[in-house]
Coordinates of C-alpha atoms in Angstrom, one line a residue:
M1 CA -123.8 47.7 -50.1
K2 CA -124.4 50.8 -52.0
A3 CA -121.8 50.0 -54.6
E4 CA -123.1 46.5 -54.9
L5 CA -126.8 47.5 -55.3
E6 CA -126.2 50.4 -57.6
G7 CA -123.9 48.5 -59.9
N8 CA -121.4 51.2 -60.0
V9 CA -118.5 48.8 -60.5
V10 CA -116.1 48.4 -63.4
N11 CA -116.0 44.6 -63.8
K12 CA -117.4 41.3 -62.7
E13 CA -114.6 40.7 -60.1
T14 CA -115.2 44.1 -58.5
Q15 CA -118.9 43.4 -58.3
R16 CA -118.1 40.1 -56.7
A17 CA -115.7 41.8 -54.3
A18 CA -118.4 44.2 -53.3
H19 CA -120.8 41.4 -52.6
Y20 CA -118.5 39.3 -50.5
L21 CA -117.3 42.2 -48.5
R22 CA -120.9 42.9 -47.6
V23 CA -121.4 39.2 -46.7
D24 CA -118.3 39.2 -44.5
F25 CA -119.4 42.3 -42.7
E26 CA -122.8 40.8 -42.2
K27 CA -121.4 37.6 -40.8
G28 CA -120.0 39.9 -38.0
G29 CA -123.5 41.4 -37.5
I30 CA -122.9 44.9 -38.9
H31 CA -126.4 45.0 -40.3
L32 CA -128.2 44.2 -37.0
C33 CA -129.7 46.7 -34.5
D34 CA -127.4 47.9 -31.7
D35 CA -128.6 45.4 -29.0
K36 CA -128.2 42.4 -31.3
L37 CA -124.9 43.6 -32.6
E38 CA -123.6 43.9 -29.1
R39 CA -124.8 40.3 -28.3
V40 CA -123.1 39.0 -31.5
N41 CA -119.9 40.7 -30.5
Q42 CA -120.0 39.1 -27.0
L43 CA -120.9 35.7 -28.5
N44 CA -118.0 35.9 -30.8
M45 CA -115.6 36.8 -28.0
D46 CA -117.1 33.9 -25.9
I47 CA -116.6 31.5 -28.8
A48 CA -113.0 32.5 -29.3
Q49 CA -112.4 32.1 -25.5
L50 CA -114.0 28.6 -25.5
C51 CA -111.9 27.5 -28.5
R52 CA -108.7 28.6 -26.7
K53 CA -109.9 26.7 -23.6
F54 CA -110.8 23.6 -25.6
N55 CA -107.2 23.5 -27.1
A56 CA -105.5 24.3 -23.8
N57 CA -107.3 21.4 -22.1
I58 CA -106.1 19.1 -24.8
A59 CA -102.5 20.2 -24.2
D60 CA -102.8 20.2 -20.4
D61 CA -104.6 16.9 -20.1
P62 CA -103.1 14.3 -22.5
G63 CA -103.9 11.4 -20.1
Y64 CA -101.6 8.5 -19.2
V65 CA -101.5 4.9 -18.4
D66 CA -99.2 3.0 -16.0
I67 CA -98.0 -0.3 -17.2
H68 CA -96.5 -3.1 -15.1
P69 CA -94.1 -4.5 -15.8
A70 CA -92.4 -2.3 -18.3
I71 CA -91.4 -5.3 -20.4
R72 CA -94.9 -5.3 -21.8
I73 CA -93.9 -2.2 -23.8
P74 CA -91.7 -2.9 -26.8
K75 CA -88.1 -1.6 -26.3
R76 CA -88.4 0.7 -29.4
M77 CA -91.2 2.5 -27.6
R78 CA -89.9 2.9 -24.1
H79 CA -88.3 6.2 -25.0
I80 CA -91.7 7.8 -25.1
G81 CA -92.6 6.5 -21.7
M82 CA -91.3 7.4 -18.2
P83 CA -90.0 4.8 -15.7
I84 CA -92.1 4.5 -12.6
C85 CA -91.8 2.7 -9.3
C86 CA -93.0 -0.8 -8.9
P87 CA -96.3 -1.3 -7.1
A88 CA -96.2 -2.6 -3.5
G89 CA -95.1 -6.2 -3.3
S90 CA -93.5 -6.2 -6.7
S91 CA -89.8 -6.0 -7.7
T92 CA -90.4 -5.1 -11.4
K93 CA -90.3 -1.5 -12.8
G94 CA -93.2 0.0 -14.6
C95 CA -93.7 2.5 -17.4
R96 CA -96.0 5.5 -17.7
L97 CA -97.2 6.2 -21.2
A98 CA -98.8 9.4 -22.2
T99 CA -102.0 9.0 -24.3
D100 CA -101.7 12.2 -26.4
P101 CA -102.8 11.6 -29.9
V102 CA -99.3 11.0 -31.4
S103 CA -98.3 8.6 -28.5
L104 CA -101.6 6.8 -28.7
I105 CA -101.2 6.0 -32.3
S106 CA -97.8 4.5 -31.7
I107 CA -99.1 2.4 -28.7
L108 CA -102.1 1.1 -30.8
Q109 CA -99.9 0.2 -33.7
L110 CA -96.9 -1.2 -32.0
V111 CA -97.9 -2.8 -28.7
S112 CA -98.8 -6.5 -29.1
D113 CA -100.3 -6.7 -25.6
A114 CA -104.0 -6.3 -26.2
E115 CA -104.7 -5.3 -22.5
V116 CA -102.2 -2.4 -22.8
R117 CA -103.7 -1.3 -26.0
K118 CA -107.2 -1.4 -24.4
L119 CA -106.1 0.6 -21.4
A120 CA -104.3 3.2 -23.6
Y121 CA -107.3 3.4 -26.0
I122 CA -109.9 3.9 -23.3
Q123 CA -107.7 6.5 -21.4
G124 CA -106.7 8.4 -24.5
N125 CA -110.3 8.6 -25.7
S126 CA -111.6 9.8 -22.3
V127 CA -109.6 13.0 -21.9
P128 CA -109.8 15.8 -21.5
H129 CA -113.1 15.3 -19.5
A130 CA -113.3 19.2 -19.0
N131 CA -114.0 19.6 -22.8
L132 CA -117.4 18.0 -22.5
D133 CA -118.6 21.2 -20.7
V134 CA -116.5 23.4 -23.0
L135 CA -118.1 21.8 -26.0
D136 CA -121.6 22.2 -24.7
K137 CA -121.0 25.9 -24.1
L138 CA -119.5 26.3 -27.6
I139 CA -122.5 24.5 -29.2
A140 CA -124.9 26.8 -27.3
A141 CA -123.0 29.9 -28.1
R142 CA -122.8 29.1 -31.8
H143 CA -126.4 28.2 -32.0
E144 CA -127.5 31.4 -30.4
L145 CA -125.2 33.3 -32.8
A146 CA -126.7 31.6 -35.8
Q147 CA -130.3 32.3 -34.6
I148 CA -129.6 36.0 -34.2
M149 CA -128.3 35.9 -37.7
G150 CA -131.6 34.4 -39.0
Y151 CA -130.4 30.8 -39.4
K152 CA -131.8 27.6 -38.0
S153 CA -128.4 26.3 -36.9
Y154 CA -124.8 27.1 -36.9
A155 CA -124.2 24.4 -39.6
E156 CA -126.7 26.3 -41.8
F157 CA -124.9 29.5 -41.1
S158 CA -121.6 27.9 -42.0
A159 CA -122.8 26.3 -45.2
S160 CA -124.7 29.3 -46.6
P161 CA -121.8 31.1 -48.4
N162 CA -120.3 27.9 -49.8
M163 CA -120.9 25.7 -52.8
A164 CA -123.1 23.4 -50.7
S165 CA -125.3 26.4 -49.6
S166 CA -127.3 24.5 -47.1
V167 CA -127.3 21.6 -44.5
D168 CA -129.7 19.6 -46.7
V169 CA -127.2 19.5 -49.5
V170 CA -124.3 18.7 -47.3
M171 CA -126.3 15.8 -45.7
S172 CA -127.4 14.5 -49.1
F173 CA -123.8 14.4 -50.2
L174 CA -122.6 12.7 -47.0
H175 CA -125.4 10.0 -47.2
E176 CA -124.5 9.4 -50.8
L177 CA -120.9 8.9 -49.9
S178 CA -121.7 6.8 -46.9
S179 CA -124.0 4.5 -49.0
M180 CA -121.2 4.1 -51.7
V181 CA -118.5 3.2 -49.3
K182 CA -120.3 1.0 -46.6
P183 CA -120.2 -2.4 -48.5
K184 CA -116.5 -2.0 -49.0
A185 CA -115.8 -0.8 -45.5
D186 CA -117.8 -3.8 -44.1
E187 CA -115.8 -6.1 -46.2
E188 CA -112.5 -4.6 -44.9
F189 CA -113.8 -5.0 -41.3
V190 CA -114.5 -8.7 -41.9
K191 CA -111.1 -9.1 -43.5
L192 CA -109.4 -7.6 -40.4
R193 CA -111.6 -9.6 -38.0
D194 CA -110.7 -12.8 -39.8
Y195 CA -107.0 -11.9 -39.8
K196 CA -107.2 -11.5 -36.0
R197 CA -108.9 -14.8 -35.7
R198 CA -106.1 -16.5 -37.6
Q199 CA -103.5 -14.8 -35.4
M200 CA -105.3 -15.5 -32.1
G201 CA -106.5 -19.0 -32.7
Q202 CA -108.7 -20.5 -29.9
I203 CA -108.4 -17.4 -27.7
F204 CA -110.0 -15.2 -30.4
T205 CA -112.3 -12.4 -29.2
D206 CA -114.2 -10.0 -31.4
L207 CA -112.4 -7.2 -33.3
E208 CA -112.3 -4.3 -30.8
P209 CA -111.6 -0.6 -31.5
W210 CA -108.2 -0.9 -30.0
D211 CA -107.4 -3.8 -32.4
E212 CA -107.8 -1.8 -35.7
T213 CA -104.6 0.1 -35.9
Y214 CA -102.5 -2.9 -34.7
Y215 CA -103.9 -5.6 -37.0
S216 CA -104.3 -3.4 -40.0
A217 CA -100.6 -2.5 -39.7
M218 CA -99.7 -6.2 -39.3
L219 CA -101.9 -7.2 -42.2
K220 CA -100.4 -4.5 -44.5
G221 CA -96.9 -5.6 -43.4
S222 CA -97.6 -9.3 -44.2
N223 CA -99.1 -8.5 -47.6
F224 CA -96.6 -5.9 -48.8
D225 CA -93.4 -6.4 -46.7
L226 CA -93.1 -2.7 -45.9
D227 CA -90.5 -1.2 -43.5
S228 CA -91.2 2.4 -42.6
S229 CA -87.4 3.0 -42.0
V230 CA -86.5 1.7 -45.5
I231 CA -89.2 3.9 -47.0
A232 CA -87.9 6.9 -45.1
S233 CA -84.4 6.3 -46.3
Y234 CA -85.5 7.5 -49.8
F235 CA -86.9 10.7 -48.5
P236 CA -84.2 12.9 -46.9
L237 CA -85.9 16.3 -46.5
P238 CA -83.5 18.3 -48.8
Q239 CA -84.4 15.8 -51.6
C240 CA -88.1 16.4 -50.9
I241 CA -87.6 20.1 -51.3
E242 CA -85.7 19.5 -54.5
G243 CA -88.8 17.4 -55.6
L244 CA -91.1 20.4 -55.0
K245 CA -88.7 22.6 -57.1
L246 CA -88.6 20.1 -59.9
L247 CA -92.5 19.7 -59.8
V248 CA -92.9 23.5 -60.1
E249 CA -90.4 23.6 -63.0
S250 CA -92.1 20.8 -64.9
L251 CA -95.7 22.0 -64.4
F252 CA -95.3 25.8 -64.6
G253 CA -91.9 26.5 -66.1
A254 CA -90.9 28.4 -62.9
T255 CA -88.0 27.9 -60.5
F256 CA -87.6 28.6 -56.8
R257 CA -84.6 30.7 -55.9
N258 CA -83.0 31.1 -52.5
I259 CA -83.1 34.8 -51.3
P260 CA -81.1 36.3 -48.4
L261 CA -83.1 37.3 -45.5
A262 CA -83.0 41.0 -44.4
P263 CA -82.0 41.8 -40.8
G264 CA -85.0 41.2 -38.6
E265 CA -87.0 39.7 -41.4
S266 CA -87.0 36.2 -40.1
W267 CA -88.8 35.0 -36.9
H268 CA -86.2 32.2 -36.4
P269 CA -82.7 31.3 -37.8
D270 CA -84.0 28.0 -39.3
V271 CA -86.4 30.0 -41.7
L272 CA -85.5 30.0 -45.4
K273 CA -86.8 32.4 -48.0
M274 CA -87.4 31.6 -51.7
S275 CA -88.8 33.4 -54.7
L276 CA -90.9 31.7 -57.3
H277 CA -89.5 33.0 -60.5
H278 CA -90.8 32.6 -64.1
P279 CA -88.4 33.4 -66.9
E280 CA -90.9 35.5 -68.8
E281 CA -93.1 36.9 -66.0
G282 CA -90.4 37.6 -63.4
D283 CA -91.1 36.9 -59.7
L284 CA -94.4 35.4 -59.0
G285 CA -94.3 35.4 -55.1
Y286 CA -92.3 34.6 -52.0
L287 CA -92.3 31.5 -49.9
Y288 CA -90.9 31.2 -46.3
L289 CA -90.0 27.6 -45.3
D290 CA -90.0 26.9 -41.5
L291 CA -89.7 23.1 -41.5
Y292 CA -88.1 21.9 -38.2
S293 CA -89.6 21.3 -34.8
R294 CA -88.7 23.4 -31.8
K295 CA -90.2 24.2 -28.4
D296 CA -93.3 26.3 -28.4
K297 CA -93.6 26.3 -32.1
Y298 CA -97.0 26.1 -33.8
P299 CA -97.8 22.3 -33.9
G300 CA -98.3 20.3 -37.0
C301 CA -98.0 21.4 -40.6
A302 CA -99.8 24.4 -42.1
H303 CA -99.7 27.1 -44.9
F304 CA -100.1 30.7 -43.8
A305 CA -100.8 33.5 -46.2
I306 CA -98.7 36.5 -45.0
K307 CA -99.7 38.9 -47.8
G308 CA -102.2 38.4 -50.5
G309 CA -101.6 39.4 -54.1
R310 CA -103.6 42.3 -55.6
R311 CA -103.5 44.6 -58.6
I312 CA -102.0 48.0 -57.6
S313 CA -102.0 49.6 -60.9
E314 CA -101.9 48.6 -64.6
A315 CA -98.2 48.2 -64.4
E316 CA -97.7 46.9 -60.8
Y317 CA -98.9 43.8 -58.9
Q318 CA -98.4 43.2 -55.2
L319 CA -96.8 39.8 -55.1
P320 CA -98.2 37.2 -52.6
V321 CA -96.1 36.2 -49.6
V322 CA -96.8 32.8 -47.8
A323 CA -95.2 30.6 -45.2
L324 CA -95.1 26.8 -45.2
V325 CA -94.6 25.7 -41.6
C326 CA -93.9 22.1 -40.6
N327 CA -92.5 20.2 -37.6
F328 CA -90.0 17.7 -38.9
S329 CA -87.1 16.3 -36.9
N330 CA -84.9 19.2 -35.8
N331 CA -81.6 17.8 -37.1
P332 CA -81.4 19.2 -40.6
S333 CA -78.4 17.1 -41.5
T334 CA -80.2 13.7 -40.9
V335 CA -84.0 14.3 -41.1
R336 CA -85.7 11.7 -43.3
L337 CA -89.5 11.8 -43.8
N338 CA -91.9 9.0 -43.5
H339 CA -94.2 8.9 -46.4
G340 CA -97.1 10.3 -44.4
E341 CA -94.9 13.3 -43.9
V342 CA -94.1 13.6 -47.5
E343 CA -97.8 13.5 -48.3
T344 CA -98.4 16.2 -45.8
L345 CA -95.6 18.4 -47.3
F346 CA -97.1 18.0 -50.7
H347 CA -100.6 18.8 -49.3
E348 CA -99.4 22.0 -47.8
F349 CA -97.4 22.9 -50.9
G350 CA -100.7 22.6 -52.9
H351 CA -102.1 25.4 -50.6
A352 CA -98.9 27.4 -51.1
L353 CA -99.0 27.2 -54.9
H354 CA -102.7 28.3 -54.9
S355 CA -101.5 31.4 -53.1
L356 CA -98.4 32.1 -55.1
L357 CA -99.9 31.5 -58.5
S358 CA -103.2 33.4 -58.0
R359 CA -103.5 36.7 -59.9
T360 CA -106.5 38.6 -58.6
E361 CA -107.5 42.3 -58.6
Y362 CA -108.2 42.2 -54.8
Q363 CA -106.5 40.6 -51.8
H364 CA -110.0 39.5 -50.8
F365 CA -109.8 36.7 -53.5
S366 CA -106.0 36.0 -53.3
G367 CA -105.1 32.3 -53.3
T368 CA -106.8 30.2 -50.8
R369 CA -109.5 32.9 -50.1
V370 CA -112.2 30.9 -51.7
A371 CA -115.4 29.1 -50.6
L372 CA -114.5 26.8 -47.7
D373 CA -115.6 23.6 -49.6
L374 CA -113.3 24.5 -52.5
A375 CA -110.2 25.5 -50.4
E376 CA -108.8 22.0 -49.8
T377 CA -109.0 20.9 -53.4
P378 CA -105.5 22.0 -54.6
S379 CA -103.9 20.5 -51.5
N380 CA -105.7 17.2 -51.9
L381 CA -104.8 17.2 -55.6
F382 CA -101.1 17.6 -54.8
E383 CA -101.2 14.6 -52.5
Y384 CA -101.6 12.5 -55.7
Y385 CA -98.2 13.8 -56.8
A386 CA -96.7 12.3 -53.6
W387 CA -97.9 8.8 -54.6
D388 CA -97.1 8.8 -58.3
Y389 CA -94.0 6.9 -59.3
R390 CA -93.4 9.2 -62.3
V391 CA -93.1 12.0 -59.8
L392 CA -91.3 10.2 -57.0
K393 CA -88.5 8.8 -59.2
T394 CA -87.5 12.5 -60.0
F395 CA -86.4 13.1 -56.3
A396 CA -86.8 10.1 -54.0
K397 CA -83.2 8.8 -53.7
H398 CA -81.5 6.8 -50.9
Y399 CA -79.7 9.1 -48.5
L400 CA -76.6 6.9 -48.6
T401 CA -76.5 5.3 -52.0
G402 CA -78.3 7.8 -54.2
E403 CA -80.3 4.9 -55.6
T404 CA -83.7 5.9 -57.0
I405 CA -86.7 4.6 -55.1
P406 CA -87.7 1.2 -56.6
K407 CA -91.0 1.1 -58.4
K408 CA -91.8 -2.2 -56.7
L409 CA -91.5 -0.4 -53.3
V410 CA -93.8 2.3 -54.4
D411 CA -96.3 -0.2 -55.8
S412 CA -96.3 -1.9 -52.3
M413 CA -96.8 1.5 -50.6
R414 CA -99.8 2.1 -52.9
G415 CA -101.2 -1.3 -52.3
A416 CA -101.0 -0.8 -48.5
K417 CA -102.6 2.6 -48.7
K418 CA -105.6 1.1 -50.7
M419 CA -106.1 -2.0 -48.3
F420 CA -108.3 -0.1 -45.8
A421 CA -109.1 3.0 -47.9
A422 CA -112.9 2.5 -47.5
T423 CA -112.6 2.2 -43.7
E424 CA -110.7 5.5 -43.7
L425 CA -113.1 7.2 -45.9
Q426 CA -116.0 6.0 -43.7
R427 CA -114.2 7.4 -40.7
Q428 CA -114.0 10.9 -42.3
I429 CA -117.7 10.7 -43.2
F430 CA -118.3 9.9 -39.4
Y431 CA -116.3 13.0 -38.4
A432 CA -118.3 15.1 -40.8
M433 CA -121.5 13.7 -39.5
I434 CA -120.4 14.6 -35.9
D435 CA -119.7 18.1 -37.0
Q436 CA -123.0 18.5 -38.7
K437 CA -125.0 17.0 -35.8
L438 CA -123.4 18.9 -33.1
F439 CA -123.8 22.2 -34.8
G440 CA -127.1 21.5 -36.5
E441 CA -130.5 22.1 -35.2
Q442 CA -130.6 21.5 -31.4
D443 CA -132.8 19.1 -29.5
S444 CA -134.8 20.4 -26.7
P445 CA -133.7 19.6 -24.1
P446 CA -130.2 19.2 -25.6
R447 CA -128.7 15.7 -25.7
D448 CA -125.3 15.0 -24.3
T449 CA -122.6 14.9 -26.9
I450 CA -121.3 11.4 -25.9
S451 CA -124.7 9.7 -26.7
I452 CA -124.9 11.7 -30.0
V453 CA -121.4 10.6 -31.1
S454 CA -122.1 7.0 -29.9
D455 CA -125.3 6.9 -32.1
L456 CA -123.4 8.3 -35.1
K457 CA -120.5 5.7 -34.7
R458 CA -123.0 2.8 -34.8
Q459 CA -124.8 4.3 -37.7
Y460 CA -121.8 5.3 -39.9
T461 CA -118.9 3.0 -39.1
S462 CA -118.3 -0.7 -38.7
Y463 CA -116.9 -0.4 -35.2
K464 CA -118.7 -0.1 -31.8
Q465 CA -118.4 2.7 -29.3
V466 CA -116.6 2.0 -26.1
E467 CA -118.7 2.9 -23.2
G468 CA -117.6 6.0 -21.4
T469 CA -115.2 7.2 -24.0
H470 CA -115.5 10.6 -25.7
W471 CA -112.9 10.9 -28.5
H472 CA -114.6 14.0 -29.8
T473 CA -113.4 16.1 -26.8
R474 CA -110.0 16.4 -28.5
F475 CA -111.3 16.7 -32.1
S476 CA -110.0 20.2 -32.6
H477 CA -111.5 20.5 -36.1
L478 CA -114.8 21.2 -34.3
L479 CA -113.3 24.6 -33.6
N480 CA -112.0 25.9 -36.8
Y481 CA -114.3 23.9 -39.1
G482 CA -117.6 24.1 -37.1
G483 CA -120.3 23.0 -39.5
G484 CA -117.7 22.8 -42.3
Y485 CA -115.7 19.6 -41.9
Y486 CA -117.6 18.1 -44.8
S487 CA -115.4 20.3 -47.0
Y488 CA -112.5 17.8 -46.7
L489 CA -114.7 15.2 -48.4
Y490 CA -115.9 17.7 -51.0
A491 CA -112.2 18.4 -51.8
K492 CA -111.4 14.7 -51.9
C493 CA -114.0 14.1 -54.6
L494 CA -113.1 17.1 -56.6
A495 CA -109.4 16.4 -56.5
A496 CA -110.1 12.8 -57.7
A497 CA -112.0 14.2 -60.6
I498 CA -109.2 16.7 -61.5
W499 CA -106.6 14.1 -61.2
K500 CA -108.4 11.7 -63.4
N501 CA -109.5 14.2 -66.1
V502 CA -106.5 16.6 -66.2
C503 CA -103.4 15.2 -64.5
E504 CA -103.2 11.4 -64.5
E505 CA -102.2 10.9 -68.2
D506 CA -99.2 13.2 -67.9
P507 CA -98.8 14.6 -64.4
L508 CA -95.6 16.5 -65.0
S509 CA -96.2 18.1 -68.4
L510 CA -96.3 21.9 -69.0
K511 CA -99.7 21.3 -70.6
T512 CA -101.1 19.9 -67.4
G513 CA -99.6 22.7 -65.3
T514 CA -100.9 25.3 -67.7
A515 CA -104.4 23.9 -67.4
L516 CA -104.1 23.9 -63.6
R517 CA -102.8 27.4 -63.4
T518 CA -105.0 29.2 -66.0
K519 CA -108.2 27.4 -65.3
F520 CA -108.0 27.2 -61.6
L521 CA -105.1 28.4 -59.5
Q522 CA -104.7 31.8 -60.9
H523 CA -108.2 32.8 -60.2
G524 CA -108.2 32.4 -56.4
G525 CA -111.7 33.2 -55.3
A526 CA -112.4 35.8 -58.0
V527 CA -114.5 33.3 -60.1
E528 CA -117.4 31.2 -59.1
P529 CA -116.2 27.7 -58.0
V530 CA -118.6 26.0 -60.2
E531 CA -117.3 27.8 -63.3
L532 CA -113.7 26.9 -62.3
L533 CA -114.5 23.3 -61.8
I534 CA -116.5 22.8 -65.0
D535 CA -113.8 24.6 -67.0
L536 CA -111.0 22.5 -65.5
A537 CA -112.5 19.1 -64.9
G538 CA -115.7 19.1 -67.0
E539 CA -119.3 19.3 -66.3
G540 CA -119.4 15.8 -64.9
S541 CA -117.3 16.9 -61.9
I542 CA -120.2 18.5 -60.1
R543 CA -124.0 18.5 -60.1
Y544 CA -126.7 20.8 -58.8
S545 CA -128.9 19.8 -55.9
N546 CA -131.6 21.7 -53.9
G547 CA -130.0 25.0 -54.8
G548 CA -126.5 23.9 -54.0
V549 CA -123.6 22.0 -55.6
I550 CA -122.5 18.5 -54.9
P551 CA -119.2 17.0 -56.2
D552 CA -119.6 13.9 -58.3
I553 CA -118.3 10.8 -56.4
K554 CA -117.7 8.7 -59.6
A555 CA -114.0 9.4 -59.9
L556 CA -113.4 8.6 -56.2
S557 CA -115.4 5.4 -56.3
E558 CA -113.5 4.2 -59.4
E559 CA -110.2 5.0 -57.7
M560 CA -111.2 2.9 -54.7
N561 CA -112.5 0.1 -57.0
I562 CA -116.1 0.5 -55.6
P563 CA -118.7 -0.5 -58.3

């Protein structure tokens, strides 16, 4: 604090580092009196324990449904179920299906029997019941913490250091986005309902929440003739890694080189190590790839910063070290990715590039160590590369024939993606609203979270809430993004503007890559987000509102063909 206030710092980045170090310490309560600091420490420990309990409950209680007879389940899905004895008086075998999120999506998409889908939907969205109590305690603990820190709510506490700066700005942005997308989302709902009516004929009932995934997949298939196994045949994992290498070489003139691992350096034999090397600048950083699934491994896909970059001396720079962790099929010789996995790989690679290409004086600002509502922008931007035919044709080749992925197929994939894009965006707005409401100012007495989520679903989506369900009890983003889930939507709007204004015309050119690197990626968190965004994407990419910053939604609305 003394260094910050007295101004005894050598440059703007050092001044910024002093400020944010103080802010980070104060978020931990270091500026409070002893009694309050002790309470803050206890609350932080309680919050960490509640978060662990929330995740443990999700893992321990995935829920299940027993289906009789087993023939009601498609053959291609029976491997995810477990045979069970027939009920008394019946000679037919049944099938027990888990309703964890991954299995539930498969059931809702592939099972034609509406009653099975309904049973699975209700069960999967009614577990773990124990998390209702855990979430109540988490909300109370975070609210008390925020009030000790001098904020009206935990959402306000979370927003204060970010571009948004306040809940009012966040809510203004979410309402604007919701108003923009609602007419198109309503149209999509009617389109899906009418499609179900045509399929069902005289036995038609209203479009139910457990119908959405099933009929949207059917409608996309009938319109675009897509087969997920055909698509995956063009994305063998080694080719996808080659695609990332080609992308880096085209954009930044750099290459990835395989590096032998030192004894004891790797945490598993599957891990590969590569250096990002520039012909003039030398090595820029190091990337570990841990791509295959295995027992007890971290689930999902993620980017981890192992070591941040920093200036050691005039002549020496500490190079960043990052890991890209995924859970693809654990047979390296045959693994082929569905396109959703390709998109995820590119998303996480965007994070990795942010870390590897940053050049900051201090580790505190290295790579992804930026304002929360800016952090997901590079990753969202690189998702565009996973959908652009000019990029895909450089590496997406059939695993048997070597044929380049046909443009017609990519066009169909893009068409299917856009078919219900407004509904998906509306869903993300709904999630962000849940996050803001649960961690916002608290009612007295507190309302139960089921009724809060039910009200928000009716208000912000086209679908009705199913009585008794509580999907939010396994929405784990409430833990790590408490009050900050809106940042995904910020990033989506910012990435749309950057893609349109900087990348779309020539996404693989060195000119495009140089702009991304020198105006954005290399600065990490050392420069104000607003300065970075205006320099890269133009002044129209953001606007000021009530002391905070809101992304412009025009590029996203144009992309979605919303007037």
